[in-house]
């Protein structure tokens, strides 16, 4: 198993970038169309908000993954959405690892 620092250096070298993208979502900054889709499907709930966050995160990761290999999440933003937020946090990490590594 590679050490964290070795993986970090490898990623920086491969992407030729030491940029970090922070995914610290606030619902008011998520585009309306993403929120509408999530809330239409699940109703007005924390589950819907967490789904909107996850969908938004995935869109950002899809855009940046070829150029940025480091994504940082602030768990407090996800904790505010209860267990659904923690699921969005976990799913975002898995998705980012799959796309950026």
mmCIF file of N, CA and C in Angstrom:
data_model
loop_
_atom_site.group_PDB
_atom_site.id
_atom_site.type_symbol
_atom_site.label_atom_id
_atom_site.label_comp_id
_atom_site.label_asym_id
_atom_site.label_seq_id
_atom_site.Cartn_x
_atom_site.Cartn_y
_atom_site.Cartn_z
ATOM 1 N N UNK A 1 0.838 -1.180 0.000
ATOM 2 C CA UNK A 1 0.000 0.000 0.000
ATOM 3 C C UNK A 1 0.885 1.245 0.000
ATOM 4 N N UNK A 2 0.573 2.173 -0.870
ATOM 5 C CA UNK A 2 1.351 3.403 -0.964
ATOM 6 C C UNK A 2 1.029 4.318 0.207
ATOM 7 N N UNK A 3 2.047 5.029 0.643
ATOM 8 C CA UNK A 3 1.804 6.011 1.697
ATOM 9 C C UNK A 3 1.029 7.189 1.117
ATOM 10 N N UNK A 4 0.354 7.916 1.993
ATOM 11 C CA UNK A 4 -0.427 9.070 1.556
ATOM 12 C C UNK A 4 0.452 10.073 0.823
ATOM 13 N N UNK A 5 1.616 10.372 1.376
ATOM 14 C CA UNK A 5 2.480 11.398 0.775
ATOM 15 C C UNK A 5 2.975 10.953 -0.603
ATOM 16 N N UNK A 6 3.292 9.666 -0.759
ATOM 17 C CA UNK A 6 3.730 9.178 -2.071
ATOM 18 C C UNK A 6 2.607 9.263 -3.096
ATOM 19 N N UNK A 7 1.387 8.929 -2.683
ATOM 20 C CA UNK A 7 0.233 9.042 -3.586
ATOM 21 C C UNK A 7 -0.019 10.501 -3.942
ATOM 22 N N UNK A 8 0.122 11.389 -2.967
ATOM 23 C CA UNK A 8 -0.070 12.820 -3.200
ATOM 24 C C UNK A 8 0.944 13.349 -4.214
ATOM 25 N N UNK A 9 2.201 13.006 -4.030
ATOM 26 C CA UNK A 9 3.252 13.444 -4.955
ATOM 27 C C UNK A 9 2.995 12.887 -6.357
ATOM 28 N N UNK A 10 2.618 11.623 -6.435
ATOM 29 C CA UNK A 10 2.316 11.001 -7.730
ATOM 30 C C UNK A 10 1.165 11.732 -8.428
ATOM 31 N N UNK A 11 0.124 12.040 -7.681
ATOM 32 C CA UNK A 11 -1.031 12.736 -8.256
ATOM 33 C C UNK A 11 -0.651 14.127 -8.737
ATOM 34 N N UNK A 12 0.120 14.849 -7.949
ATOM 35 C CA UNK A 12 0.568 16.193 -8.340
ATOM 36 C C UNK A 12 1.402 16.118 -9.615
ATOM 37 N N UNK A 13 2.293 15.137 -9.686
ATOM 38 C CA UNK A 13 3.118 14.968 -10.888
ATOM 39 C C UNK A 13 2.272 14.605 -12.109
ATOM 40 N N UNK A 14 1.346 13.681 -11.945
ATOM 41 C CA UNK A 14 0.511 13.246 -13.073
ATOM 42 C C UNK A 14 -0.376 14.366 -13.608
ATOM 43 N N UNK A 15 -0.932 15.157 -12.707
ATOM 44 C CA UNK A 15 -1.838 16.235 -13.115
ATOM 45 C C UNK A 15 -1.080 17.520 -13.436
ATOM 46 N N UNK A 16 0.208 17.533 -13.093
ATOM 47 C CA UNK A 16 1.032 18.734 -13.244
ATOM 48 C C UNK A 16 0.358 19.925 -12.556
ATOM 49 N N UNK A 17 -0.180 19.641 -11.374
ATOM 50 C CA UNK A 17 -0.913 20.669 -10.632
ATOM 51 C C UNK A 17 -0.959 20.302 -9.155
ATOM 52 N N UNK A 18 -0.749 21.294 -8.326
ATOM 53 C CA UNK A 18 -0.919 21.084 -6.886
ATOM 54 C C UNK A 18 -2.181 21.794 -6.392
ATOM 55 N N UNK A 19 -3.074 22.096 -7.307
ATOM 56 C CA UNK A 19 -4.338 22.746 -6.949
ATOM 57 C C UNK A 19 -5.224 21.797 -6.151
ATOM 58 N N UNK A 20 -5.998 22.382 -5.258
ATOM 59 C CA UNK A 20 -6.959 21.647 -4.444
ATOM 60 C C UNK A 20 -8.324 22.280 -4.662
ATOM 61 N N UNK A 21 -9.338 21.454 -4.873
ATOM 62 C CA UNK A 21 -10.707 21.950 -4.999
ATOM 63 C C UNK A 21 -11.454 21.574 -3.727
ATOM 64 N N UNK A 22 -12.008 22.584 -3.068
ATOM 65 C CA UNK A 22 -12.793 22.358 -1.861
ATOM 66 C C UNK A 22 -14.259 22.164 -2.206
ATOM 67 N N UNK A 23 -14.834 21.092 -1.710
ATOM 68 C CA UNK A 23 -16.257 20.820 -1.903
ATOM 69 C C UNK A 23 -16.948 20.994 -0.553
ATOM 70 N N UNK A 24 -17.228 22.236 -0.234
ATOM 71 C CA UNK A 24 -17.855 22.610 1.033
ATOM 72 C C UNK A 24 -19.219 23.211 0.708
ATOM 73 N N UNK A 25 -20.192 22.361 0.413
ATOM 74 C CA UNK A 25 -21.441 22.826 -0.184
ATOM 75 C C UNK A 25 -22.360 23.585 0.766
ATOM 76 N N UNK A 26 -22.938 24.618 0.226
ATOM 77 C CA UNK A 26 -24.017 25.340 0.889
ATOM 78 C C UNK A 26 -25.179 25.312 -0.094
ATOM 79 N N UNK A 27 -26.317 24.889 0.375
ATOM 80 C CA UNK A 27 -27.458 24.663 -0.509
ATOM 81 C C UNK A 27 -27.817 25.893 -1.332
ATOM 82 N N UNK A 28 -27.664 27.069 -0.758
ATOM 83 C CA UNK A 28 -28.043 28.286 -1.491
ATOM 84 C C UNK A 28 -27.141 28.558 -2.695
ATOM 85 N N UNK A 29 -25.980 27.922 -2.764
ATOM 86 C CA UNK A 29 -25.074 28.130 -3.894
ATOM 87 C C UNK A 29 -25.190 27.041 -4.963
ATOM 88 N N UNK A 30 -25.965 26.022 -4.702
ATOM 89 C CA UNK A 30 -26.147 24.953 -5.681
ATOM 90 C C UNK A 30 -27.148 25.433 -6.731
ATOM 91 N N UNK A 31 -26.846 25.223 -8.009
ATOM 92 C CA UNK A 31 -27.754 25.690 -9.065
ATOM 93 C C UNK A 31 -29.190 25.179 -8.866
ATOM 94 N N UNK A 32 -30.119 26.041 -9.176
ATOM 95 C CA UNK A 32 -31.539 25.765 -8.961
ATOM 96 C C UNK A 32 -31.998 24.488 -9.662
ATOM 97 N N UNK A 33 -31.518 24.247 -10.883
ATOM 98 C CA UNK A 33 -31.975 23.061 -11.609
ATOM 99 C C UNK A 33 -31.562 21.765 -10.918
ATOM 100 N N UNK A 34 -30.406 21.763 -10.266
ATOM 101 C CA UNK A 34 -29.965 20.578 -9.523
ATOM 102 C C UNK A 34 -30.853 20.384 -8.299
ATOM 103 N N UNK A 35 -31.128 21.468 -7.592
ATOM 104 C CA UNK A 35 -31.994 21.373 -6.411
ATOM 105 C C UNK A 35 -33.403 20.942 -6.800
ATOM 106 N N UNK A 36 -33.937 21.519 -7.868
ATOM 107 C CA UNK A 36 -35.295 21.166 -8.300
ATOM 108 C C UNK A 36 -35.404 19.676 -8.602
ATOM 109 N N UNK A 37 -34.425 19.139 -9.301
ATOM 110 C CA UNK A 37 -34.449 17.714 -9.653
ATOM 111 C C UNK A 37 -34.419 16.841 -8.399
ATOM 112 N N UNK A 38 -33.568 17.181 -7.449
ATOM 113 C CA UNK A 38 -33.452 16.385 -6.224
ATOM 114 C C UNK A 38 -34.720 16.477 -5.380
ATOM 115 N N UNK A 39 -35.266 17.682 -5.250
ATOM 116 C CA UNK A 39 -36.447 17.870 -4.410
ATOM 117 C C UNK A 39 -37.706 17.318 -5.076
ATOM 118 N N UNK A 40 -37.767 17.353 -6.394
ATOM 119 C CA UNK A 40 -38.924 16.797 -7.100
ATOM 120 C C UNK A 40 -39.007 15.291 -6.876
ATOM 121 N N UNK A 41 -37.865 14.663 -6.867
ATOM 122 C CA UNK A 41 -37.817 13.209 -6.741
ATOM 123 C C UNK A 41 -38.049 12.737 -5.306
ATOM 124 N N UNK A 42 -37.582 13.520 -4.313
ATOM 125 C CA UNK A 42 -37.598 13.065 -2.928
ATOM 126 C C UNK A 42 -38.422 13.930 -1.978
ATOM 127 N N UNK A 43 -38.996 15.005 -2.479
ATOM 128 C CA UNK A 43 -39.763 15.899 -1.605
ATOM 129 C C UNK A 43 -38.857 16.844 -0.832
ATOM 130 N N UNK A 44 -39.463 17.665 -0.016
ATOM 131 C CA UNK A 44 -38.736 18.674 0.756
ATOM 132 C C UNK A 44 -38.162 18.030 2.014
ATOM 133 N N UNK A 45 -36.899 17.622 1.940
ATOM 134 C CA UNK A 45 -36.294 16.895 3.059
ATOM 135 C C UNK A 45 -34.778 17.071 3.049
ATOM 136 N N UNK A 46 -34.168 16.668 4.156
ATOM 137 C CA UNK A 46 -32.704 16.671 4.216
ATOM 138 C C UNK A 46 -32.130 15.668 3.219
ATOM 139 N N UNK A 47 -32.851 14.595 2.984
ATOM 140 C CA UNK A 47 -32.428 13.610 1.995
ATOM 141 C C UNK A 47 -32.315 14.262 0.616
ATOM 142 N N UNK A 48 -33.293 15.086 0.265
ATOM 143 C CA UNK A 48 -33.266 15.794 -1.024
ATOM 144 C C UNK A 48 -32.095 16.755 -1.096
ATOM 145 N N UNK A 49 -31.870 17.482 -0.014
ATOM 146 C CA UNK A 49 -30.761 18.437 0.023
ATOM 147 C C UNK A 49 -29.430 17.715 -0.133
ATOM 148 N N UNK A 50 -29.279 16.588 0.555
ATOM 149 C CA UNK A 50 -28.038 15.818 0.460
ATOM 150 C C UNK A 50 -27.841 15.282 -0.953
ATOM 151 N N UNK A 51 -28.917 14.879 -1.596
ATOM 152 C CA UNK A 51 -28.816 14.382 -2.973
ATOM 153 C C UNK A 51 -28.398 15.501 -3.923
ATOM 154 N N UNK A 52 -28.936 16.688 -3.699
ATOM 155 C CA UNK A 52 -28.544 17.838 -4.522
ATOM 156 C C UNK A 52 -27.056 18.126 -4.349
ATOM 157 N N UNK A 53 -26.581 18.036 -3.118
ATOM 158 C CA UNK A 53 -25.157 18.249 -2.836
ATOM 159 C C UNK A 53 -24.321 17.215 -3.583
ATOM 160 N N UNK A 54 -24.698 15.957 -3.480
ATOM 161 C CA UNK A 54 -23.945 14.897 -4.159
ATOM 162 C C UNK A 54 -23.945 15.095 -5.674
ATOM 163 N N UNK A 55 -25.096 15.401 -6.236
ATOM 164 C CA UNK A 55 -25.169 15.618 -7.686
ATOM 165 C C UNK A 55 -24.291 16.791 -8.119
ATOM 166 N N UNK A 56 -24.305 17.864 -7.339
ATOM 167 C CA UNK A 56 -23.475 19.037 -7.633
ATOM 168 C C UNK A 56 -21.994 18.686 -7.527
ATOM 169 N N UNK A 57 -21.630 17.966 -6.465
ATOM 170 C CA UNK A 57 -20.237 17.553 -6.297
ATOM 171 C C UNK A 57 -19.764 16.722 -7.484
ATOM 172 N N UNK A 58 -20.598 15.799 -7.923
ATOM 173 C CA UNK A 58 -20.219 14.953 -9.060
ATOM 174 C C UNK A 58 -20.001 15.788 -10.317
ATOM 175 N N UNK A 59 -20.841 16.784 -10.527
ATOM 176 C CA UNK A 59 -20.652 17.648 -11.695
ATOM 177 C C UNK A 59 -19.329 18.402 -11.609
ATOM 178 N N UNK A 60 -19.008 18.908 -10.437
ATOM 179 C CA UNK A 60 -17.732 19.613 -10.265
ATOM 180 C C UNK A 60 -16.569 18.664 -10.514
ATOM 181 N N UNK A 61 -16.618 17.486 -9.918
ATOM 182 C CA UNK A 61 -15.540 16.510 -10.089
ATOM 183 C C UNK A 61 -15.386 16.129 -11.561
ATOM 184 N N UNK A 62 -16.489 15.954 -12.261
ATOM 185 C CA UNK A 62 -16.419 15.624 -13.690
ATOM 186 C C UNK A 62 -15.712 16.713 -14.486
ATOM 187 N N UNK A 63 -15.878 17.946 -14.081
ATOM 188 C CA UNK A 63 -15.249 19.065 -14.784
ATOM 189 C C UNK A 63 -13.762 19.171 -14.460
ATOM 190 N N UNK A 64 -13.388 18.951 -13.214
ATOM 191 C CA UNK A 64 -12.008 19.233 -12.787
ATOM 192 C C UNK A 64 -11.074 18.030 -12.800
ATOM 193 N N UNK A 65 -11.577 16.816 -12.901
ATOM 194 C CA UNK A 65 -10.749 15.643 -12.637
ATOM 195 C C UNK A 65 -9.533 15.487 -13.553
ATOM 196 N N UNK A 66 -9.565 16.026 -14.739
ATOM 197 C CA UNK A 66 -8.402 15.897 -15.626
ATOM 198 C C UNK A 66 -7.279 16.855 -15.256
ATOM 199 N N UNK A 67 -7.603 17.866 -14.474
ATOM 200 C CA UNK A 67 -6.630 18.912 -14.166
ATOM 201 C C UNK A 67 -6.271 19.003 -12.688
ATOM 202 N N UNK A 68 -7.138 18.496 -11.839
ATOM 203 C CA UNK A 68 -6.936 18.606 -10.392
ATOM 204 C C UNK A 68 -7.077 17.220 -9.784
ATOM 205 N N UNK A 69 -6.088 16.823 -9.018
ATOM 206 C CA UNK A 69 -6.118 15.494 -8.414
ATOM 207 C C UNK A 69 -6.393 15.495 -6.933
ATOM 208 N N UNK A 70 -6.662 16.660 -6.376
ATOM 209 C CA UNK A 70 -6.869 16.757 -4.931
ATOM 210 C C UNK A 70 -8.203 17.447 -4.671
ATOM 211 N N UNK A 71 -9.062 16.754 -3.934
ATOM 212 C CA UNK A 71 -10.362 17.298 -3.567
ATOM 213 C C UNK A 71 -10.452 17.273 -2.049
ATOM 214 N N UNK A 72 -10.903 18.383 -1.468
ATOM 215 C CA UNK A 72 -11.003 18.507 -0.015
ATOM 216 C C UNK A 72 -12.457 18.740 0.363
ATOM 217 N N UNK A 73 -12.938 17.961 1.312
ATOM 218 C CA UNK A 73 -14.302 18.123 1.803
ATOM 219 C C UNK A 73 -14.262 18.539 3.270
ATOM 220 N N UNK A 74 -15.143 19.427 3.658
ATOM 221 C CA UNK A 74 -15.286 19.853 5.053
ATOM 222 C C UNK A 74 -16.525 19.152 5.600
ATOM 223 N N UNK A 75 -16.294 18.174 6.459
ATOM 224 C CA UNK A 75 -17.382 17.304 6.905
ATOM 225 C C UNK A 75 -18.512 18.064 7.600
ATOM 226 N N UNK A 76 -18.234 19.187 8.214
ATOM 227 C CA UNK A 76 -19.279 19.933 8.929
ATOM 228 C C UNK A 76 -20.438 20.323 8.011
ATOM 229 N N UNK A 77 -20.143 20.635 6.759
ATOM 230 C CA UNK A 77 -21.204 20.994 5.817
ATOM 231 C C UNK A 77 -22.134 19.804 5.562
ATOM 232 N N UNK A 78 -21.582 18.623 5.599
ATOM 233 C CA UNK A 78 -22.350 17.412 5.334
ATOM 234 C C UNK A 78 -23.098 16.952 6.587
ATOM 235 N N UNK A 79 -22.492 17.135 7.742
ATOM 236 C CA UNK A 79 -23.135 16.756 9.003
ATOM 237 C C UNK A 79 -24.443 17.509 9.223
ATOM 238 N N UNK A 80 -24.524 18.724 8.717
ATOM 239 C CA UNK A 80 -25.746 19.520 8.881
ATOM 240 C C UNK A 80 -26.946 18.874 8.192
ATOM 241 N N UNK A 81 -26.687 17.958 7.273
ATOM 242 C CA UNK A 81 -27.765 17.296 6.536
ATOM 243 C C UNK A 81 -28.081 15.917 7.108
ATOM 244 N N UNK A 82 -27.626 15.671 8.326
ATOM 245 C CA UNK A 82 -27.936 14.417 9.007
ATOM 246 C C UNK A 82 -27.291 13.214 8.338
ATOM 247 N N UNK A 83 -27.879 12.036 8.545
ATOM 248 C CA UNK A 83 -27.285 10.821 7.979
ATOM 249 C C UNK A 83 -27.214 10.848 6.453
ATOM 250 N N UNK A 84 -28.134 11.558 5.818
ATOM 251 C CA UNK A 84 -28.108 11.662 4.357
ATOM 252 C C UNK A 84 -26.906 12.491 3.905
ATOM 253 N N UNK A 85 -26.559 13.497 4.689
ATOM 254 C CA UNK A 85 -25.382 14.298 4.393
ATOM 255 C C UNK A 85 -24.105 13.496 4.538
ATOM 256 N N UNK A 86 -24.060 12.646 5.562
ATOM 257 C CA UNK A 86 -22.880 11.799 5.740
ATOM 258 C C UNK A 86 -22.765 10.788 4.603
ATOM 259 N N UNK A 87 -23.897 10.338 4.100
ATOM 260 C CA UNK A 87 -23.876 9.449 2.932
ATOM 261 C C UNK A 87 -23.359 10.212 1.711
ATOM 262 N N UNK A 88 -23.809 11.453 1.534
ATOM 263 C CA UNK A 88 -23.329 12.278 0.417
ATOM 264 C C UNK A 88 -21.828 12.510 0.541
ATOM 265 N N UNK A 89 -21.357 12.718 1.764
ATOM 266 C CA UNK A 89 -19.924 12.896 2.039
ATOM 267 C C UNK A 89 -19.152 11.645 1.597
ATOM 268 N N UNK A 90 -19.608 10.501 2.073
ATOM 269 C CA UNK A 90 -18.952 9.236 1.746
ATOM 270 C C UNK A 90 -18.995 8.948 0.243
ATOM 271 N N UNK A 91 -20.151 9.154 -0.365
ATOM 272 C CA UNK A 91 -20.286 8.903 -1.803
ATOM 273 C C UNK A 91 -19.445 9.873 -2.631
ATOM 274 N N UNK A 92 -19.313 11.110 -2.163
ATOM 275 C CA UNK A 92 -18.459 12.083 -2.857
ATOM 276 C C UNK A 92 -17.004 11.644 -2.806
ATOM 277 N N UNK A 93 -16.559 11.180 -1.650
ATOM 278 C CA UNK A 93 -15.176 10.703 -1.519
ATOM 279 C C UNK A 93 -14.925 9.538 -2.475
ATOM 280 N N UNK A 94 -15.830 8.584 -2.487
ATOM 281 C CA UNK A 94 -15.676 7.423 -3.376
ATOM 282 C C UNK A 94 -15.632 7.861 -4.841
ATOM 283 N N UNK A 95 -16.516 8.767 -5.201
ATOM 284 C CA UNK A 95 -16.573 9.244 -6.589
ATOM 285 C C UNK A 95 -15.298 10.000 -6.960
ATOM 286 N N UNK A 96 -14.831 10.843 -6.057
ATOM 287 C CA UNK A 96 -13.606 11.612 -6.319
ATOM 288 C C UNK A 96 -12.407 10.684 -6.480
ATOM 289 N N UNK A 97 -12.303 9.673 -5.639
ATOM 290 C CA UNK A 97 -11.192 8.723 -5.751
ATOM 291 C C UNK A 97 -11.230 7.999 -7.091
ATOM 292 N N UNK A 98 -12.412 7.604 -7.486
ATOM 293 C CA UNK A 98 -12.569 6.886 -8.753
ATOM 294 C C UNK A 98 -12.178 7.767 -9.942
ATOM 295 N N UNK A 99 -12.544 9.033 -9.902
ATOM 296 C CA UNK A 99 -12.312 9.934 -11.032
ATOM 297 C C UNK A 99 -10.920 10.560 -11.047
ATOM 298 N N UNK A 100 -10.317 10.796 -9.890
ATOM 299 C CA UNK A 100 -9.060 11.543 -9.856
ATOM 300 C C UNK A 100 -7.828 10.666 -9.736
ATOM 301 N N UNK A 101 -7.979 9.422 -9.342
ATOM 302 C CA UNK A 101 -6.801 8.556 -9.165
ATOM 303 C C UNK A 101 -6.496 7.769 -10.413
#
